[in-house]
């Protein structure tokens, strides 16, 4: 019997620069610029006061356009996004049902400006949905959300040894990790900013340091690296690869258009 969403993990919804909000079956969230919304999107006057709604159902997530002026786009993978027309008084198009996976949601301007809302939906029927080739192993009980900045930092840290099984490649330093992440995410405006301004560069490097620190702590909590010793990049990468938290299959993400689009949305608004 197919599982329903209430038997699985919660749906996650986040603004481009915010912490994910978790929703269970029966809950809904309205996002936009105006007062009274559940997920505020800043003060951009071109953003509707009520952009859209995410409602969690037993068989997926219903995404509805609440704007009377702008179409709502749902980008759930490569190719053309689903377009939900502007709300017309007295009518309702029923929205779009996202059954599993992730999507970037927003007006055309929001997607272009990397300000889209990110919706992540767990699969409703495990075993019936073909897992992506870059899915992660749960053997080590360490789970990472592939669509976070932390995961990109971990993947780029491991990349030299993933590409060279003999593990003689030099691992990147934290400043190098930050530059690689911005280049991969096509966040060139941030590259120019940290190159030109020492204070911005220092603040950005602290963010990368925090990602690595969080990763190290996650591994230590599961007993994969020593908890009370100084642990360098080589020990972190060794643990991630040995316990199959990250593997060669994840290199495919670096060519995955949807994953890159999600990461671009995350990194463009990280400062």
PDB file of C-alpha atoms in Angstrom:
ATOM      1  CA  UNK A   1       0.000   0.000   0.000  1.00  0.00           C
ATOM      2  CA  UNK A   2       1.476   3.406  -0.923  1.00  0.00           C
ATOM      3  CA  UNK A   3       2.591   5.510   1.983  1.00  0.00           C
ATOM      4  CA  UNK A   4       1.050   8.916   2.552  1.00  0.00           C
ATOM      5  CA  UNK A   5       2.904  12.066   3.472  1.00  0.00           C
ATOM      6  CA  UNK A   6       1.759  11.874   7.100  1.00  0.00           C
ATOM      7  CA  UNK A   7       3.725   8.617   7.437  1.00  0.00           C
ATOM      8  CA  UNK A   8       6.923  10.240   6.160  1.00  0.00           C
ATOM      9  CA  UNK A   9       9.037  13.297   6.907  1.00  0.00           C
ATOM     10  CA  UNK A  10       7.566  16.790   6.760  1.00  0.00           C
ATOM     11  CA  UNK A  11       7.451  19.000   3.710  1.00  0.00           C
ATOM     12  CA  UNK A  12       9.998  21.841   3.822  1.00  0.00           C
ATOM     13  CA  UNK A  13       9.355  25.336   2.484  1.00  0.00           C
ATOM     14  CA  UNK A  14      11.933  28.124   2.583  1.00  0.00           C
ATOM     15  CA  UNK A  15      12.560  31.568   1.175  1.00  0.00           C
ATOM     16  CA  UNK A  16      15.802  32.022  -0.717  1.00  0.00           C
ATOM     17  CA  UNK A  17      17.600  33.401   2.340  1.00  0.00           C
ATOM     18  CA  UNK A  18      15.669  31.708   5.137  1.00  0.00           C
ATOM     19  CA  UNK A  19      15.544  28.659   7.358  1.00  0.00           C
ATOM     20  CA  UNK A  20      13.240  25.872   6.071  1.00  0.00           C
ATOM     21  CA  UNK A  21       9.722  25.789   7.535  1.00  0.00           C
ATOM     22  CA  UNK A  22       8.357  22.276   8.122  1.00  0.00           C
ATOM     23  CA  UNK A  23       4.741  21.512   7.276  1.00  0.00           C
ATOM     24  CA  UNK A  24       2.731  18.386   8.031  1.00  0.00           C
ATOM     25  CA  UNK A  25      -0.387  17.059   6.302  1.00  0.00           C
ATOM     26  CA  UNK A  26      -3.278  19.486   6.691  1.00  0.00           C
ATOM     27  CA  UNK A  27      -1.071  22.525   7.142  1.00  0.00           C
ATOM     28  CA  UNK A  28      -0.700  25.363   4.663  1.00  0.00           C
ATOM     29  CA  UNK A  29       1.561  28.366   4.221  1.00  0.00           C
ATOM     30  CA  UNK A  30       1.020  31.653   2.399  1.00  0.00           C
ATOM     31  CA  UNK A  31       4.047  33.538   1.075  1.00  0.00           C
ATOM     32  CA  UNK A  32       4.357  37.073  -0.212  1.00  0.00           C
ATOM     33  CA  UNK A  33       5.295  40.666   0.614  1.00  0.00           C
ATOM     34  CA  UNK A  34       2.205  41.807   2.463  1.00  0.00           C
ATOM     35  CA  UNK A  35       1.287  41.676   6.156  1.00  0.00           C
ATOM     36  CA  UNK A  36      -0.225  38.530   7.586  1.00  0.00           C
ATOM     37  CA  UNK A  37       1.666  36.066   5.375  1.00  0.00           C
ATOM     38  CA  UNK A  38       3.335  33.021   6.916  1.00  0.00           C
ATOM     39  CA  UNK A  39       6.541  33.376   4.901  1.00  0.00           C
ATOM     40  CA  UNK A  40       7.512  37.018   4.216  1.00  0.00           C
ATOM     41  CA  UNK A  41       9.544  37.692   1.069  1.00  0.00           C
ATOM     42  CA  UNK A  42      11.019  41.110   1.780  1.00  0.00           C
ATOM     43  CA  UNK A  43       9.976  44.547   0.584  1.00  0.00           C
ATOM     44  CA  UNK A  44      10.438  44.362  -3.196  1.00  0.00           C
ATOM     45  CA  UNK A  45       7.509  46.405  -4.541  1.00  0.00           C
ATOM     46  CA  UNK A  46       7.344  44.178  -7.628  1.00  0.00           C
ATOM     47  CA  UNK A  47       6.481  41.183  -5.419  1.00  0.00           C
ATOM     48  CA  UNK A  48       2.766  40.633  -4.824  1.00  0.00           C
ATOM     49  CA  UNK A  49       1.449  41.016  -1.296  1.00  0.00           C
ATOM     50  CA  UNK A  50       0.154  37.442  -1.480  1.00  0.00           C
ATOM     51  CA  UNK A  51       2.172  35.494  -4.043  1.00  0.00           C
ATOM     52  CA  UNK A  52       1.014  31.951  -3.439  1.00  0.00           C
ATOM     53  CA  UNK A  53       0.033  29.189  -1.065  1.00  0.00           C
ATOM     54  CA  UNK A  54       1.565  25.798  -0.302  1.00  0.00           C
ATOM     55  CA  UNK A  55      -0.932  23.291   1.119  1.00  0.00           C
ATOM     56  CA  UNK A  56       0.168  19.831   2.264  1.00  0.00           C
ATOM     57  CA  UNK A  57      -2.211  17.025   1.291  1.00  0.00           C
ATOM     58  CA  UNK A  58      -1.973  13.287   1.877  1.00  0.00           C
ATOM     59  CA  UNK A  59      -0.776  12.671  -1.683  1.00  0.00           C
ATOM     60  CA  UNK A  60       1.489  15.675  -2.222  1.00  0.00           C
ATOM     61  CA  UNK A  61       1.642  19.448  -2.062  1.00  0.00           C
ATOM     62  CA  UNK A  62      -0.849  21.759  -3.745  1.00  0.00           C
ATOM     63  CA  UNK A  63       0.718  25.022  -4.981  1.00  0.00           C
ATOM     64  CA  UNK A  64      -1.778  27.798  -5.705  1.00  0.00           C
ATOM     65  CA  UNK A  65      -1.336  31.269  -7.182  1.00  0.00           C
ATOM     66  CA  UNK A  66      -2.836  33.985  -4.953  1.00  0.00           C
ATOM     67  CA  UNK A  67      -1.642  36.985  -6.969  1.00  0.00           C
ATOM     68  CA  UNK A  68      -4.177  38.924  -9.040  1.00  0.00           C
ATOM     69  CA  UNK A  69      -1.420  40.477 -11.175  1.00  0.00           C
ATOM     70  CA  UNK A  70       1.334  37.929 -11.813  1.00  0.00           C
ATOM     71  CA  UNK A  71       1.563  34.349 -13.011  1.00  0.00           C
ATOM     72  CA  UNK A  72       3.174  31.879 -10.598  1.00  0.00           C
ATOM     73  CA  UNK A  73       5.865  29.582 -12.009  1.00  0.00           C
ATOM     74  CA  UNK A  74       6.692  26.138 -10.591  1.00  0.00           C
ATOM     75  CA  UNK A  75      10.135  24.960 -11.735  1.00  0.00           C
ATOM     76  CA  UNK A  76      10.313  21.287 -10.740  1.00  0.00           C
ATOM     77  CA  UNK A  77      13.104  20.161 -13.041  1.00  0.00           C
ATOM     78  CA  UNK A  78      14.787  20.930 -16.344  1.00  0.00           C
ATOM     79  CA  UNK A  79      12.542  22.249 -19.068  1.00  0.00           C
ATOM     80  CA  UNK A  80       9.696  24.727 -19.036  1.00  0.00           C
ATOM     81  CA  UNK A  81       8.135  25.513 -15.648  1.00  0.00           C
ATOM     82  CA  UNK A  82       4.455  24.987 -14.906  1.00  0.00           C
ATOM     83  CA  UNK A  83       2.683  28.336 -15.254  1.00  0.00           C
ATOM     84  CA  UNK A  84      -0.233  29.129 -12.936  1.00  0.00           C
ATOM     85  CA  UNK A  85      -2.123  32.170 -14.252  1.00  0.00           C
ATOM     86  CA  UNK A  86      -2.934  35.206 -12.125  1.00  0.00           C
ATOM     87  CA  UNK A  87      -6.001  34.840  -9.949  1.00  0.00           C
ATOM     88  CA  UNK A  88      -9.162  36.171 -11.565  1.00  0.00           C
ATOM     89  CA  UNK A  89     -11.998  37.224  -9.271  1.00  0.00           C
ATOM     90  CA  UNK A  90     -14.545  34.463  -8.961  1.00  0.00           C
ATOM     91  CA  UNK A  91     -12.353  31.793 -10.522  1.00  0.00           C
ATOM     92  CA  UNK A  92      -9.647  29.376  -9.380  1.00  0.00           C
ATOM     93  CA  UNK A  93      -7.495  27.136 -11.545  1.00  0.00           C
ATOM     94  CA  UNK A  94      -6.911  24.500  -8.851  1.00  0.00           C
ATOM     95  CA  UNK A  95      -3.176  25.019  -8.686  1.00  0.00           C
ATOM     96  CA  UNK A  96      -0.440  22.463  -9.277  1.00  0.00           C
ATOM     97  CA  UNK A  97       0.082  19.207  -7.342  1.00  0.00           C
ATOM     98  CA  UNK A  98       3.711  18.388  -6.604  1.00  0.00           C
ATOM     99  CA  UNK A  99       3.797  14.744  -5.527  1.00  0.00           C
ATOM    100  CA  UNK A 100       7.514  14.349  -4.784  1.00  0.00           C
ATOM    101  CA  UNK A 101      10.845  16.035  -5.305  1.00  0.00           C
ATOM    102  CA  UNK A 102      11.562  19.741  -5.138  1.00  0.00           C
ATOM    103  CA  UNK A 103      10.545  22.901  -6.934  1.00  0.00           C
ATOM    104  CA  UNK A 104      11.427  26.569  -7.141  1.00  0.00           C
ATOM    105  CA  UNK A 105       8.242  28.618  -6.915  1.00  0.00           C
ATOM    106  CA  UNK A 106       7.686  32.292  -7.669  1.00  0.00           C
ATOM    107  CA  UNK A 107       6.945  34.920 -10.265  1.00  0.00           C
ATOM    108  CA  UNK A 108       9.170  35.175 -13.341  1.00  0.00           C
ATOM    109  CA  UNK A 109      11.000  38.057 -11.643  1.00  0.00           C
ATOM    110  CA  UNK A 110      11.541  36.014  -8.467  1.00  0.00           C
ATOM    111  CA  UNK A 111      13.067  33.133 -10.428  1.00  0.00           C
ATOM    112  CA  UNK A 112      15.221  35.506 -12.457  1.00  0.00           C
ATOM    113  CA  UNK A 113      16.433  37.318  -9.314  1.00  0.00           C
ATOM    114  CA  UNK A 114      17.084  33.995  -7.487  1.00  0.00           C
ATOM    115  CA  UNK A 115      14.430  34.865  -4.903  1.00  0.00           C
ATOM    116  CA  UNK A 116      12.181  31.865  -5.475  1.00  0.00           C
ATOM    117  CA  UNK A 117      10.589  29.898  -2.657  1.00  0.00           C
ATOM    118  CA  UNK A 118      12.029  26.379  -2.376  1.00  0.00           C
ATOM    119  CA  UNK A 119       9.581  23.521  -1.736  1.00  0.00           C
ATOM    120  CA  UNK A 120      10.843  20.009  -0.912  1.00  0.00           C
ATOM    121  CA  UNK A 121       8.334  17.149  -0.895  1.00  0.00           C
ATOM    122  CA  UNK A 122       9.190  13.623   0.339  1.00  0.00           C
ATOM    123  CA  UNK A 123       8.157  10.751  -1.949  1.00  0.00           C
ATOM    124  CA  UNK A 124       4.663   9.471  -1.201  1.00  0.00           C
ATOM    125  CA  UNK A 125       5.337   5.926  -2.340  1.00  0.00           C
ATOM    126  CA  UNK A 126       8.842   4.736  -1.486  1.00  0.00           C
ATOM    127  CA  UNK A 127       9.801   1.796  -3.647  1.00  0.00           C
ATOM    128  CA  UNK A 128       7.442   2.803  -6.438  1.00  0.00           C
ATOM    129  CA  UNK A 129       9.293   5.989  -7.374  1.00  0.00           C
ATOM    130  CA  UNK A 130      12.616   5.419  -9.079  1.00  0.00           C
ATOM    131  CA  UNK A 131      15.322   7.006  -6.904  1.00  0.00           C
ATOM    132  CA  UNK A 132      17.656   9.484  -8.624  1.00  0.00           C
ATOM    133  CA  UNK A 133      21.119   8.161  -9.555  1.00  0.00           C
ATOM    134  CA  UNK A 134      22.646  10.520  -7.031  1.00  0.00           C
ATOM    135  CA  UNK A 135      20.589   9.433  -4.001  1.00  0.00           C
ATOM    136  CA  UNK A 136      22.432   9.040  -0.719  1.00  0.00           C
ATOM    137  CA  UNK A 137      23.162   5.977   1.366  1.00  0.00           C
ATOM    138  CA  UNK A 138      21.645   5.623   4.829  1.00  0.00           C
ATOM    139  CA  UNK A 139      24.157   2.972   5.918  1.00  0.00           C
ATOM    140  CA  UNK A 140      26.049   5.372   8.168  1.00  0.00           C
ATOM    141  CA  UNK A 141      22.833   6.959   9.489  1.00  0.00           C
ATOM    142  CA  UNK A 142      24.090  10.336   8.315  1.00  0.00           C
ATOM    143  CA  UNK A 143      21.604  12.037   6.057  1.00  0.00           C
ATOM    144  CA  UNK A 144      22.266  15.204   4.113  1.00  0.00           C
ATOM    145  CA  UNK A 145      19.794  17.295   2.184  1.00  0.00           C
ATOM    146  CA  UNK A 146      21.270  17.453  -1.313  1.00  0.00           C
ATOM    147  CA  UNK A 147      19.747  20.863  -1.952  1.00  0.00           C
ATOM    148  CA  UNK A 148      21.518  22.762   0.835  1.00  0.00           C
ATOM    149  CA  UNK A 149      24.652  24.878   0.764  1.00  0.00           C
ATOM    150  CA  UNK A 150      26.184  22.539   3.345  1.00  0.00           C
ATOM    151  CA  UNK A 151      25.903  19.616   0.939  1.00  0.00           C
ATOM    152  CA  UNK A 152      27.522  21.544  -1.905  1.00  0.00           C
ATOM    153  CA  UNK A 153      30.424  22.454   0.400  1.00  0.00           C
ATOM    154  CA  UNK A 154      30.799  18.769   1.364  1.00  0.00           C
ATOM    155  CA  UNK A 155      30.651  17.628  -2.260  1.00  0.00           C
ATOM    156  CA  UNK A 156      33.220  20.172  -3.436  1.00  0.00           C
ATOM    157  CA  UNK A 157      35.460  19.259  -0.509  1.00  0.00           C
ATOM    158  CA  UNK A 158      35.301  15.580  -1.534  1.00  0.00           C
ATOM    159  CA  UNK A 159      35.520  16.185  -5.275  1.00  0.00           C
ATOM    160  CA  UNK A 160      39.332  15.815  -5.688  1.00  0.00           C
ATOM    161  CA  UNK A 161      39.258  12.348  -4.100  1.00  0.00           C
ATOM    162  CA  UNK A 162      36.083  11.343  -5.917  1.00  0.00           C
ATOM    163  CA  UNK A 163      37.792  12.131  -9.214  1.00  0.00           C
ATOM    164  CA  UNK A 164      41.097  10.541  -8.129  1.00  0.00           C
ATOM    165  CA  UNK A 165      40.482   7.215  -6.314  1.00  0.00           C
ATOM    166  CA  UNK A 166      44.181   7.102  -5.408  1.00  0.00           C
ATOM    167  CA  UNK A 167      43.413  10.104  -3.165  1.00  0.00           C
ATOM    168  CA  UNK A 168      46.578  11.994  -3.967  1.00  0.00           C
ATOM    169  CA  UNK A 169      44.752  15.133  -5.045  1.00  0.00           C
ATOM    170  CA  UNK A 170      45.043  18.154  -2.770  1.00  0.00           C
ATOM    171  CA  UNK A 171      41.855  19.048  -0.918  1.00  0.00           C
ATOM    172  CA  UNK A 172      40.676  22.661  -1.165  1.00  0.00           C
ATOM    173  CA  UNK A 173      41.131  25.113   1.694  1.00  0.00           C
ATOM    174  CA  UNK A 174      38.068  26.837   3.112  1.00  0.00           C
ATOM    175  CA  UNK A 175      38.624  30.056   1.088  1.00  0.00           C
ATOM    176  CA  UNK A 176      39.028  27.898  -2.029  1.00  0.00           C
ATOM    177  CA  UNK A 177      35.828  26.030  -1.130  1.00  0.00           C
ATOM    178  CA  UNK A 178      33.931  29.289  -0.981  1.00  0.00           C
ATOM    179  CA  UNK A 179      35.157  30.405  -4.388  1.00  0.00           C
ATOM    180  CA  UNK A 180      34.394  26.989  -5.909  1.00  0.00           C
ATOM    181  CA  UNK A 181      30.872  27.107  -4.476  1.00  0.00           C
ATOM    182  CA  UNK A 182      30.150  30.554  -5.909  1.00  0.00           C
ATOM    183  CA  UNK A 183      31.601  29.597  -9.298  1.00  0.00           C
ATOM    184  CA  UNK A 184      29.544  26.378  -9.380  1.00  0.00           C
ATOM    185  CA  UNK A 185      26.394  28.250  -8.331  1.00  0.00           C
ATOM    186  CA  UNK A 186      27.008  30.965 -10.941  1.00  0.00           C
ATOM    187  CA  UNK A 187      26.941  33.604  -8.179  1.00  0.00           C
ATOM    188  CA  UNK A 188      29.421  35.870  -9.920  1.00  0.00           C
ATOM    189  CA  UNK A 189      28.099  39.027  -8.271  1.00  0.00           C
ATOM    190  CA  UNK A 190      29.182  37.622  -4.886  1.00  0.00           C
ATOM    191  CA  UNK A 191      32.585  36.695  -6.278  1.00  0.00           C
ATOM    192  CA  UNK A 192      33.072  40.292  -7.370  1.00  0.00           C
ATOM    193  CA  UNK A 193      31.878  41.509  -4.002  1.00  0.00           C
ATOM    194  CA  UNK A 194      34.229  39.386  -1.886  1.00  0.00           C
ATOM    195  CA  UNK A 195      37.126  40.170  -4.237  1.00  0.00           C
ATOM    196  CA  UNK A 196      36.536  43.900  -3.841  1.00  0.00           C
ATOM    197  CA  UNK A 197      35.638  44.171  -0.157  1.00  0.00           C
ATOM    198  CA  UNK A 198      37.686  42.684   2.700  1.00  0.00           C
ATOM    199  CA  UNK A 199      34.806  42.825   5.201  1.00  0.00           C
ATOM    200  CA  UNK A 200      32.460  40.943   2.862  1.00  0.00           C
ATOM    201  CA  UNK A 201      35.200  38.421   2.140  1.00  0.00           C
ATOM    202  CA  UNK A 202      35.756  37.785   5.853  1.00  0.00           C
ATOM    203  CA  UNK A 203      32.022  37.404   6.492  1.00  0.00           C
ATOM    204  CA  UNK A 204      31.686  34.961   3.599  1.00  0.00           C
ATOM    205  CA  UNK A 205      34.667  32.905   4.763  1.00  0.00           C
ATOM    206  CA  UNK A 206      33.033  32.618   8.187  1.00  0.00           C
ATOM    207  CA  UNK A 207      29.943  31.170   6.524  1.00  0.00           C
ATOM    208  CA  UNK A 208      32.052  28.522   4.799  1.00  0.00           C
ATOM    209  CA  UNK A 209      33.826  27.808   8.093  1.00  0.00           C
ATOM    210  CA  UNK A 210      30.434  27.351   9.774  1.00  0.00           C
ATOM    211  CA  UNK A 211      29.325  24.889   7.075  1.00  0.00           C
ATOM    212  CA  UNK A 212      32.471  22.798   7.568  1.00  0.00           C
ATOM    213  CA  UNK A 213      32.100  23.020  11.353  1.00  0.00           C
ATOM    214  CA  UNK A 214      28.490  21.828  11.140  1.00  0.00           C
ATOM    215  CA  UNK A 215      29.539  18.967   8.883  1.00  0.00           C
ATOM    216  CA  UNK A 216      32.319  17.967  11.287  1.00  0.00           C
ATOM    217  CA  UNK A 217      29.863  18.060  14.203  1.00  0.00           C
ATOM    218  CA  UNK A 218      27.356  15.900  12.348  1.00  0.00           C
ATOM    219  CA  UNK A 219      30.014  13.257  11.683  1.00  0.00           C
ATOM    220  CA  UNK A 220      31.234  13.403  15.295  1.00  0.00           C
ATOM    221  CA  UNK A 221      27.712  12.900  16.691  1.00  0.00           C
ATOM    222  CA  UNK A 222      27.463   9.672  14.719  1.00  0.00           C
ATOM    223  CA  UNK A 223      30.893   8.493  15.811  1.00  0.00           C
ATOM    224  CA  UNK A 224      32.429   8.743  12.341  1.00  0.00           C
ATOM    225  CA  UNK A 225      35.224  11.114  13.405  1.00  0.00           C
ATOM    226  CA  UNK A 226      36.721  11.720  16.870  1.00  0.00           C
ATOM    227  CA  UNK A 227      34.580  14.154  18.830  1.00  0.00           C
ATOM    228  CA  UNK A 228      37.322  15.590  21.028  1.00  0.00           C
ATOM    229  CA  UNK A 229      40.180  15.959  18.584  1.00  0.00           C
ATOM    230  CA  UNK A 230      41.096  18.495  15.946  1.00  0.00           C
ATOM    231  CA  UNK A 231      39.742  17.016  12.728  1.00  0.00           C
ATOM    232  CA  UNK A 232      41.136  18.253   9.408  1.00  0.00           C
ATOM    233  CA  UNK A 233      39.663  18.174   5.935  1.00  0.00           C
ATOM    234  CA  UNK A 234      41.303  14.842   5.069  1.00  0.00           C
ATOM    235  CA  UNK A 235      39.623  13.118   8.035  1.00  0.00           C
ATOM    236  CA  UNK A 236      36.243  14.630   7.136  1.00  0.00           C
ATOM    237  CA  UNK A 237      36.521  13.548   3.506  1.00  0.00           C
ATOM    238  CA  UNK A 238      37.751  10.078   4.470  1.00  0.00           C
ATOM    239  CA  UNK A 239      34.700   9.576   6.692  1.00  0.00           C
ATOM    240  CA  UNK A 240      32.247  10.899   4.098  1.00  0.00           C
ATOM    241  CA  UNK A 241      33.639   8.568   1.435  1.00  0.00           C
ATOM    242  CA  UNK A 242      34.265   5.511   3.633  1.00  0.00           C
ATOM    243  CA  UNK A 243      30.724   5.510   5.014  1.00  0.00           C
ATOM    244  CA  UNK A 244      29.232   6.311   1.609  1.00  0.00           C
ATOM    245  CA  UNK A 245      27.605   9.542   2.733  1.00  0.00           C
ATOM    246  CA  UNK A 246      29.023  11.038  -0.456  1.00  0.00           C
ATOM    247  CA  UNK A 247      30.125   8.931  -3.414  1.00  0.00           C
ATOM    248  CA  UNK A 248      30.995   9.106  -7.126  1.00  0.00           C
ATOM    249  CA  UNK A 249      27.285   9.098  -7.989  1.00  0.00           C
ATOM    250  CA  UNK A 250      26.993  12.594  -6.540  1.00  0.00           C
ATOM    251  CA  UNK A 251      29.349  14.033  -9.175  1.00  0.00           C
ATOM    252  CA  UNK A 252      26.391  13.842 -11.570  1.00  0.00           C
ATOM    253  CA  UNK A 253      24.818  16.699  -9.605  1.00  0.00           C
ATOM    254  CA  UNK A 254      27.445  19.082 -10.950  1.00  0.00           C
ATOM    255  CA  UNK A 255      25.837  18.584 -14.393  1.00  0.00           C
ATOM    256  CA  UNK A 256      22.235  18.472 -13.136  1.00  0.00           C
ATOM    257  CA  UNK A 257      20.399  21.600 -14.313  1.00  0.00           C
ATOM    258  CA  UNK A 258      17.713  21.544 -11.627  1.00  0.00           C
ATOM    259  CA  UNK A 259      20.174  20.971  -8.767  1.00  0.00           C
ATOM    260  CA  UNK A 260      22.395  23.762 -10.034  1.00  0.00           C
ATOM    261  CA  UNK A 261      19.376  26.055 -10.295  1.00  0.00           C
ATOM    262  CA  UNK A 262      18.400  25.305  -6.685  1.00  0.00           C
ATOM    263  CA  UNK A 263      21.960  25.896  -5.489  1.00  0.00           C
ATOM    264  CA  UNK A 264      22.140  29.132  -7.451  1.00  0.00           C
ATOM    265  CA  UNK A 265      18.984  30.260  -5.669  1.00  0.00           C
ATOM    266  CA  UNK A 266      20.575  29.390  -2.288  1.00  0.00           C
ATOM    267  CA  UNK A 267      23.987  30.986  -2.813  1.00  0.00           C
ATOM    268  CA  UNK A 268      22.864  34.192  -4.519  1.00  0.00           C
ATOM    269  CA  UNK A 269      21.130  35.235  -1.300  1.00  0.00           C
ATOM    270  CA  UNK A 270      23.507  33.895   1.334  1.00  0.00           C
ATOM    271  CA  UNK A 271      24.823  37.339   2.366  1.00  0.00           C
TER     272      UNK A 271
END
